[in-house]
């Protein structure tokens, strides 16, 4: 088979790009390692920047997001015995974020690919990338007993952190930057009314916690746990009890608990691979970079990659202009590093580090005190949280 763009990975990055290109008459095929049900069973991000939402609308996938997503104009930070409010709307100059689950967004994208007759191959095993430095790159994969080949102009590696695309770039070309944090987030999804209409980030002596949500009937809560903990170590009752210990008293009293419908531990990591291009291969989303989820930047960083890559491919196919493709890596990385900085900053601000010094505790307290006493510090937080412009 021959297509213009072969996309590897059926997460939000790959699906969004294939849908956008399809609408412009650019032919794609998308190869996903797992079944659609498996991809849709993963519970991940939930906070979208308006830039992402705009792309979803451009991809003709924004209808349900606009109907069911919630506009959030602020969030809370509980720390040192107080519950402070971050007014995103005021300090970002009238901007906000949309709360809409990644699972629902991915479902909308899959439905659109189906509606538009997009080529999506599930259970594509042993995906391998070939001849990336030539004018005739191709991708092979196995479907059952059959090995198939896709010839293409470009390959897009949108196959997440553990995918094969980044690993296809020679080691002497790729530079990797990584910071692994000494803890993870234990997350619980429950069909209960969220304790607060807005997110509450909690810095506590027992560790970080977050009260998040997917809708007004679906709550997502997290607590910081050591990397040695296993999901099986945590019964629902133990989770709720630990969460309550970390919440301000009034919030803990209002918390409605219920059976978990999903429970998982995500290790926290910051990671960037440079460059994001190698010959005819372009990396996008988690395939090239990871952030700890504290600043809600992961999915949103994937969106800015897709925006740059989509426009670069449009430039090539519609105008014969390859400047966008040539500059893709540099342009994407400039924004990625800002998202890295912000995610690192929020993670350092709110977590309890096992090897911290009393000095570090004082710095955290001072930083939070400064944040809530300085309009310019608050503006910095707000403009990063709602998303820097693409
Ligand atoms: C547990 C967890 C919790 C998270 N929570 C948050 C959050 O609260 N807020 C936030 O902003 N971000 C969060 N993130 C990050 C966010 O979910 C990601 O940034 C986002 O999923 C990136 O989308 P993507 O399409 O680039 O990658 P992915 O969603 O990882 O999609 C990659 C796809 O490629 C497929 N694939 C992998 N290998 C191959 C292969 N060899 N061949 C073919 N296909 C392959 C995978 O099955 C997957 O479907 C979280 C991530 C994780 C893992």
PDB file of N, CA, C and O in Angstrom, residues 327-384:
ATOM      1  N   UNK A 327      11.796  23.237   9.823  1.00  0.00           N
ATOM      2  CA  UNK A 327      11.898  23.936  11.112  1.00  0.00           C
ATOM      3  C   UNK A 327      11.056  23.297  12.210  1.00  0.00           C
ATOM      4  O   UNK A 327      10.994  23.816  13.325  1.00  0.00           O
ATOM      5  N   UNK A 328      10.391  22.166  11.885  1.00  0.00           N
ATOM      6  CA  UNK A 328       9.442  21.574  12.844  1.00  0.00           C
ATOM      7  C   UNK A 328      10.076  21.290  14.209  1.00  0.00           C
ATOM      8  O   UNK A 328       9.566  21.700  15.250  1.00  0.00           O
ATOM      9  N   UNK A 329      11.195  20.600  14.197  1.00  0.00           N
ATOM     10  CA  UNK A 329      11.786  20.157  15.460  1.00  0.00           C
ATOM     11  C   UNK A 329      12.113  21.364  16.348  1.00  0.00           C
ATOM     12  O   UNK A 329      11.760  21.402  17.534  1.00  0.00           O
ATOM     13  N   UNK A 330      12.749  22.338  15.758  1.00  0.00           N
ATOM     14  CA  UNK A 330      13.173  23.509  16.538  1.00  0.00           C
ATOM     15  C   UNK A 330      11.962  24.258  17.103  1.00  0.00           C
ATOM     16  O   UNK A 330      11.935  24.658  18.265  1.00  0.00           O
ATOM     17  N   UNK A 331      10.936  24.411  16.246  1.00  0.00           N
ATOM     18  CA  UNK A 331       9.754  25.161  16.648  1.00  0.00           C
ATOM     19  C   UNK A 331       8.993  24.418  17.760  1.00  0.00           C
ATOM     20  O   UNK A 331       8.585  25.019  18.759  1.00  0.00           O
ATOM     21  N   UNK A 332       8.823  23.114  17.567  1.00  0.00           N
ATOM     22  CA  UNK A 332       8.085  22.326  18.567  1.00  0.00           C
ATOM     23  C   UNK A 332       8.850  22.320  19.897  1.00  0.00           C
ATOM     24  O   UNK A 332       8.267  22.528  20.964  1.00  0.00           O
ATOM     25  N   UNK A 333      10.163  22.120  19.820  1.00  0.00           N
ATOM     26  CA  UNK A 333      10.965  22.008  21.052  1.00  0.00           C
ATOM     27  C   UNK A 333      10.979  23.314  21.850  1.00  0.00           C
ATOM     28  O   UNK A 333      11.048  23.290  23.082  1.00  0.00           O
ATOM     29  N   UNK A 334      10.884  24.437  21.159  1.00  0.00           N
ATOM     30  CA  UNK A 334      10.896  25.719  21.870  1.00  0.00           C
ATOM     31  C   UNK A 334       9.710  25.786  22.831  1.00  0.00           C
ATOM     32  O   UNK A 334       9.829  26.232  23.983  1.00  0.00           O
ATOM     33  N   UNK A 335       8.553  25.305  22.378  1.00  0.00           N
ATOM     34  CA  UNK A 335       7.377  25.326  23.266  1.00  0.00           C
ATOM     35  C   UNK A 335       7.431  24.184  24.280  1.00  0.00           C
ATOM     36  O   UNK A 335       7.032  24.343  25.429  1.00  0.00           O
ATOM     37  N   UNK A 336       7.931  23.039  23.828  1.00  0.00           N
ATOM     38  CA  UNK A 336       8.025  21.878  24.723  1.00  0.00           C
ATOM     39  C   UNK A 336       8.863  22.205  25.964  1.00  0.00           C
ATOM     40  O   UNK A 336       8.478  21.881  27.093  1.00  0.00           O
ATOM     41  N   UNK A 337       9.996  22.873  25.755  1.00  0.00           N
ATOM     42  CA  UNK A 337      10.852  23.162  26.913  1.00  0.00           C
ATOM     43  C   UNK A 337      10.189  24.116  27.900  1.00  0.00           C
ATOM     44  O   UNK A 337      10.427  24.039  29.104  1.00  0.00           O
ATOM     45  N   UNK A 338       9.303  24.989  27.373  1.00  0.00           N
ATOM     46  CA  UNK A 338       8.584  25.881  28.302  1.00  0.00           C
ATOM     47  C   UNK A 338       7.575  25.067  29.116  1.00  0.00           C
ATOM     48  O   UNK A 338       7.376  25.313  30.305  1.00  0.00           O
ATOM     49  N   UNK A 339       6.940  24.094  28.476  1.00  0.00           N
ATOM     50  CA  UNK A 339       6.002  23.221  29.199  1.00  0.00           C
ATOM     51  C   UNK A 339       6.764  22.356  30.209  1.00  0.00           C
ATOM     52  O   UNK A 339       6.277  22.083  31.310  1.00  0.00           O
ATOM     53  N   UNK A 340       7.985  21.941  29.833  1.00  0.00           N
ATOM     54  CA  UNK A 340       8.824  21.166  30.755  1.00  0.00           C
ATOM     55  C   UNK A 340       9.137  22.003  31.991  1.00  0.00           C
ATOM     56  O   UNK A 340       9.037  21.535  33.120  1.00  0.00           O
ATOM     57  N   UNK A 341       9.537  23.238  31.762  1.00  0.00           N
ATOM     58  CA  UNK A 341       9.905  24.122  32.871  1.00  0.00           C
ATOM     59  C   UNK A 341       8.721  24.297  33.825  1.00  0.00           C
ATOM     60  O   UNK A 341       8.847  24.158  35.035  1.00  0.00           O
ATOM     61  N   UNK A 342       7.561  24.545  33.265  1.00  0.00           N
ATOM     62  CA  UNK A 342       6.386  24.797  34.096  1.00  0.00           C
ATOM     63  C   UNK A 342       5.989  23.541  34.890  1.00  0.00           C
ATOM     64  O   UNK A 342       5.682  23.616  36.078  1.00  0.00           O
ATOM     65  N   UNK A 343       6.024  22.388  34.230  1.00  0.00           N
ATOM     66  CA  UNK A 343       5.636  21.135  34.908  1.00  0.00           C
ATOM     67  C   UNK A 343       6.623  20.798  36.031  1.00  0.00           C
ATOM     68  O   UNK A 343       6.231  20.339  37.108  1.00  0.00           O
ATOM     69  N   UNK A 344       7.893  20.999  35.748  1.00  0.00           N
ATOM     70  CA  UNK A 344       8.933  20.777  36.764  1.00  0.00           C
ATOM     71  C   UNK A 344       8.704  21.711  37.952  1.00  0.00           C
ATOM     72  O   UNK A 344       8.740  21.316  39.110  1.00  0.00           O
ATOM     73  N   UNK A 345       8.423  22.989  37.656  1.00  0.00           N
ATOM     74  CA  UNK A 345       8.239  23.987  38.705  1.00  0.00           C
ATOM     75  C   UNK A 345       7.053  23.615  39.598  1.00  0.00           C
ATOM     76  O   UNK A 345       7.153  23.626  40.830  1.00  0.00           O
ATOM     77  N   UNK A 346       5.929  23.249  38.984  1.00  0.00           N
ATOM     78  CA  UNK A 346       4.742  22.902  39.792  1.00  0.00           C
ATOM     79  C   UNK A 346       4.982  21.623  40.590  1.00  0.00           C
ATOM     80  O   UNK A 346       4.494  21.475  41.710  1.00  0.00           O
ATOM     81  N   UNK A 347       5.730  20.696  40.010  1.00  0.00           N
ATOM     82  CA  UNK A 347       6.026  19.434  40.703  1.00  0.00           C
ATOM     83  C   UNK A 347       6.912  19.703  41.924  1.00  0.00           C
ATOM     84  O   UNK A 347       6.650  19.203  43.025  1.00  0.00           O
ATOM     85  N   UNK A 348       7.934  20.511  41.736  1.00  0.00           N
ATOM     86  CA  UNK A 348       8.853  20.832  42.841  1.00  0.00           C
ATOM     87  C   UNK A 348       8.132  21.620  43.943  1.00  0.00           C
ATOM     88  O   UNK A 348       8.424  21.478  45.127  1.00  0.00           O
ATOM     89  N   UNK A 349       7.172  22.445  43.532  1.00  0.00           N
ATOM     90  CA  UNK A 349       6.466  23.319  44.471  1.00  0.00           C
ATOM     91  C   UNK A 349       5.552  22.532  45.416  1.00  0.00           C
ATOM     92  O   UNK A 349       5.399  22.887  46.577  1.00  0.00           O
ATOM     93  N   UNK A 350       4.951  21.456  44.907  1.00  0.00           N
ATOM     94  CA  UNK A 350       3.833  20.851  45.636  1.00  0.00           C
ATOM     95  C   UNK A 350       4.098  19.463  46.216  1.00  0.00           C
ATOM     96  O   UNK A 350       3.293  18.969  46.994  1.00  0.00           O
ATOM     97  N   UNK A 351       5.204  18.825  45.825  1.00  0.00           N
ATOM     98  CA  UNK A 351       5.442  17.450  46.308  1.00  0.00           C
ATOM     99  C   UNK A 351       6.373  17.425  47.518  1.00  0.00           C
ATOM    100  O   UNK A 351       7.135  18.363  47.749  1.00  0.00           O
ATOM    101  N   UNK A 352       6.304  16.303  48.214  1.00  0.00           N
ATOM    102  CA  UNK A 352       7.217  16.085  49.333  1.00  0.00           C
ATOM    103  C   UNK A 352       8.304  15.137  48.837  1.00  0.00           C
ATOM    104  O   UNK A 352       8.028  13.985  48.473  1.00  0.00           O
ATOM    105  N   UNK A 353       9.532  15.629  48.799  1.00  0.00           N
ATOM    106  CA  UNK A 353      10.649  14.825  48.306  1.00  0.00           C
ATOM    107  C   UNK A 353      11.268  14.048  49.469  1.00  0.00           C
ATOM    108  O   UNK A 353      11.533  14.633  50.518  1.00  0.00           O
ATOM    109  N   UNK A 354      11.505  12.731  49.283  1.00  0.00           N
ATOM    110  CA  UNK A 354      12.013  11.928  50.395  1.00  0.00           C
ATOM    111  C   UNK A 354      13.351  12.435  50.934  1.00  0.00           C
ATOM    112  O   UNK A 354      13.615  12.324  52.131  1.00  0.00           O
ATOM    113  N   UNK A 355      14.195  13.018  50.071  1.00  0.00           N
ATOM    114  CA  UNK A 355      15.530  13.422  50.538  1.00  0.00           C
ATOM    115  C   UNK A 355      15.619  14.926  50.806  1.00  0.00           C
ATOM    116  O   UNK A 355      16.698  15.494  50.836  1.00  0.00           O
ATOM    117  N   UNK A 356      14.444  15.557  51.022  1.00  0.00           N
ATOM    118  CA  UNK A 356      14.462  17.025  51.152  1.00  0.00           C
ATOM    119  C   UNK A 356      15.164  17.450  52.442  1.00  0.00           C
ATOM    120  O   UNK A 356      15.191  16.707  53.438  1.00  0.00           O
ATOM    121  N   UNK A 357      15.660  18.670  52.413  1.00  0.00           N
ATOM    122  CA  UNK A 357      16.270  19.266  53.599  1.00  0.00           C
ATOM    123  C   UNK A 357      15.256  20.241  54.201  1.00  0.00           C
ATOM    124  O   UNK A 357      14.323  20.673  53.513  1.00  0.00           O
ATOM    125  N   UNK A 358      15.482  20.624  55.464  1.00  0.00           N
ATOM    126  CA  UNK A 358      14.618  21.645  56.075  1.00  0.00           C
ATOM    127  C   UNK A 358      14.654  22.910  55.217  1.00  0.00           C
ATOM    128  O   UNK A 358      13.665  23.632  55.071  1.00  0.00           O
ATOM    129  N   UNK A 359      15.801  23.150  54.604  1.00  0.00           N
ATOM    130  CA  UNK A 359      15.980  24.301  53.715  1.00  0.00           C
ATOM    131  C   UNK A 359      14.978  24.234  52.548  1.00  0.00           C
ATOM    132  O   UNK A 359      14.352  25.240  52.191  1.00  0.00           O
ATOM    133  N   UNK A 360      14.822  23.035  51.973  1.00  0.00           N
ATOM    134  CA  UNK A 360      13.894  22.870  50.845  1.00  0.00           C
ATOM    135  C   UNK A 360      12.451  23.156  51.271  1.00  0.00           C
ATOM    136  O   UNK A 360      11.677  23.769  50.527  1.00  0.00           O
ATOM    137  N   UNK A 361      12.095  22.703  52.489  1.00  0.00           N
ATOM    138  CA  UNK A 361      10.740  22.958  53.000  1.00  0.00           C
ATOM    139  C   UNK A 361      10.480  24.467  53.088  1.00  0.00           C
ATOM    140  O   UNK A 361       9.413  24.953  52.725  1.00  0.00           O
ATOM    141  N   UNK A 362      11.480  25.172  53.574  1.00  0.00           N
ATOM    142  CA  UNK A 362      11.324  26.629  53.724  1.00  0.00           C
ATOM    143  C   UNK A 362      11.182  27.300  52.353  1.00  0.00           C
ATOM    144  O   UNK A 362      10.393  28.222  52.188  1.00  0.00           O
ATOM    145  N   UNK A 363      11.952  26.814  51.390  1.00  0.00           N
ATOM    146  CA  UNK A 363      11.854  27.392  50.042  1.00  0.00           C
ATOM    147  C   UNK A 363      10.466  27.169  49.442  1.00  0.00           C
ATOM    148  O   UNK A 363       9.892  28.067  48.827  1.00  0.00           O
ATOM    149  N   UNK A 364       9.925  25.953  49.635  1.00  0.00           N
ATOM    150  CA  UNK A 364       8.576  25.661  49.119  1.00  0.00           C
ATOM    151  C   UNK A 364       7.570  26.625  49.729  1.00  0.00           C
ATOM    152  O   UNK A 364       6.725  27.196  49.045  1.00  0.00           O
ATOM    153  N   UNK A 365       7.645  26.791  51.053  1.00  0.00           N
ATOM    154  CA  UNK A 365       6.727  27.696  51.758  1.00  0.00           C
ATOM    155  C   UNK A 365       6.871  29.122  51.262  1.00  0.00           C
ATOM    156  O   UNK A 365       5.893  29.828  51.032  1.00  0.00           O
ATOM    157  N   UNK A 366       8.114  29.530  51.063  1.00  0.00           N
ATOM    158  CA  UNK A 366       8.366  30.907  50.619  1.00  0.00           C
ATOM    159  C   UNK A 366       7.822  31.115  49.209  1.00  0.00           C
ATOM    160  O   UNK A 366       7.208  32.137  48.898  1.00  0.00           O
ATOM    161  N   UNK A 367       8.046  30.122  48.358  1.00  0.00           N
ATOM    162  CA  UNK A 367       7.587  30.208  46.959  1.00  0.00           C
ATOM    163  C   UNK A 367       6.055  30.341  46.914  1.00  0.00           C
ATOM    164  O   UNK A 367       5.505  31.170  46.183  1.00  0.00           O
ATOM    165  N   UNK A 368       5.366  29.527  47.743  1.00  0.00           N
ATOM    166  CA  UNK A 368       3.902  29.597  47.758  1.00  0.00           C
ATOM    167  C   UNK A 368       3.421  30.919  48.343  1.00  0.00           C
ATOM    168  O   UNK A 368       2.471  31.527  47.843  1.00  0.00           O
ATOM    169  N   UNK A 369       4.085  31.364  49.393  1.00  0.00           N
ATOM    170  CA  UNK A 369       3.725  32.646  49.988  1.00  0.00           C
ATOM    171  C   UNK A 369       3.887  33.770  48.971  1.00  0.00           C
ATOM    172  O   UNK A 369       3.021  34.642  48.831  1.00  0.00           O
ATOM    173  N   UNK A 370       4.984  33.713  48.234  1.00  0.00           N
ATOM    174  CA  UNK A 370       5.260  34.733  47.218  1.00  0.00           C
ATOM    175  C   UNK A 370       4.195  34.696  46.113  1.00  0.00           C
ATOM    176  O   UNK A 370       3.666  35.734  45.702  1.00  0.00           O
ATOM    177  N   UNK A 371       3.875  33.461  45.680  1.00  0.00           N
ATOM    178  CA  UNK A 371       2.897  33.291  44.599  1.00  0.00           C
ATOM    179  C   UNK A 371       1.588  34.004  44.924  1.00  0.00           C
ATOM    180  O   UNK A 371       1.019  34.710  44.092  1.00  0.00           O
ATOM    181  N   UNK A 372       1.121  33.801  46.172  1.00  0.00           N
ATOM    182  CA  UNK A 372      -0.186  34.363  46.512  1.00  0.00           C
ATOM    183  C   UNK A 372      -0.113  35.801  47.037  1.00  0.00           C
ATOM    184  O   UNK A 372      -1.105  36.342  47.496  1.00  0.00           O
ATOM    185  N   UNK A 373       1.076  36.395  46.944  1.00  0.00           N
ATOM    186  CA  UNK A 373       1.162  37.801  47.350  1.00  0.00           C
ATOM    187  C   UNK A 373       1.639  38.672  46.193  1.00  0.00           C
ATOM    188  O   UNK A 373       1.750  39.880  46.336  1.00  0.00           O
ATOM    189  N   UNK A 374       1.920  38.041  45.049  1.00  0.00           N
ATOM    190  CA  UNK A 374       2.475  38.816  43.937  1.00  0.00           C
ATOM    191  C   UNK A 374       1.629  38.631  42.679  1.00  0.00           C
ATOM    192  O   UNK A 374       1.442  37.508  42.200  1.00  0.00           O
ATOM    193  N   UNK A 375       1.130  39.732  42.148  1.00  0.00           N
ATOM    194  CA  UNK A 375       0.309  39.648  40.934  1.00  0.00           C
ATOM    195  C   UNK A 375       1.128  39.156  39.756  1.00  0.00           C
ATOM    196  O   UNK A 375       0.631  38.427  38.901  1.00  0.00           O
ATOM    197  N   UNK A 376       2.416  39.545  39.691  1.00  0.00           N
ATOM    198  CA  UNK A 376       3.202  39.110  38.527  1.00  0.00           C
ATOM    199  C   UNK A 376       3.512  37.620  38.615  1.00  0.00           C
ATOM    200  O   UNK A 376       3.511  36.911  37.598  1.00  0.00           O
ATOM    201  N   UNK A 377       3.723  37.089  39.848  1.00  0.00           N
ATOM    202  CA  UNK A 377       3.936  35.640  39.989  1.00  0.00           C
ATOM    203  C   UNK A 377       2.663  34.895  39.583  1.00  0.00           C
ATOM    204  O   UNK A 377       2.712  33.851  38.925  1.00  0.00           O
ATOM    205  N   UNK A 378       1.531  35.443  39.971  1.00  0.00           N
ATOM    206  CA  UNK A 378       0.254  34.809  39.641  1.00  0.00           C
ATOM    207  C   UNK A 378       0.006  34.837  38.129  1.00  0.00           C
ATOM    208  O   UNK A 378      -0.505  33.880  37.551  1.00  0.00           O
ATOM    209  N   UNK A 379       0.400  35.914  37.492  1.00  0.00           N
ATOM    210  CA  UNK A 379       0.234  36.016  36.026  1.00  0.00           C
ATOM    211  C   UNK A 379       1.071  34.957  35.313  1.00  0.00           C
ATOM    212  O   UNK A 379       0.626  34.346  34.359  1.00  0.00           O
ATOM    213  N   UNK A 380       2.296  34.739  35.829  1.00  0.00           N
ATOM    214  CA  UNK A 380       3.168  33.708  35.238  1.00  0.00           C
ATOM    215  C   UNK A 380       2.538  32.333  35.324  1.00  0.00           C
ATOM    216  O   UNK A 380       2.537  31.564  34.372  1.00  0.00           O
ATOM    217  N   UNK A 381       2.000  32.037  36.518  1.00  0.00           N
ATOM    218  CA  UNK A 381       1.343  30.737  36.713  1.00  0.00           C
ATOM    219  C   UNK A 381       0.154  30.618  35.759  1.00  0.00           C
ATOM    220  O   UNK A 381       0.009  29.613  35.044  1.00  0.00           O
ATOM    221  N   UNK A 382      -0.684  31.649  35.727  1.00  0.00           N
ATOM    222  CA  UNK A 382      -1.913  31.579  34.932  1.00  0.00           C
ATOM    223  C   UNK A 382      -1.614  31.437  33.441  1.00  0.00           C
ATOM    224  O   UNK A 382      -2.206  30.604  32.753  1.00  0.00           O
ATOM    225  N   UNK A 383      -0.672  32.211  32.930  1.00  0.00           N
ATOM    226  CA  UNK A 383      -0.436  32.160  31.470  1.00  0.00           C
ATOM    227  C   UNK A 383       0.158  30.809  31.054  1.00  0.00           C
ATOM    228  O   UNK A 383      -0.095  30.321  29.962  1.00  0.00           O
ATOM    229  N   UNK A 384       0.919  30.187  31.944  1.00  0.00           N
ATOM    230  CA  UNK A 384       1.454  28.864  31.627  1.00  0.00           C
ATOM    231  C   UNK A 384       0.387  27.787  31.749  1.00  0.00           C
ATOM    232  O   UNK A 384       0.335  26.856  30.944  1.00  0.00           O
TER     233      UNK A 384
END
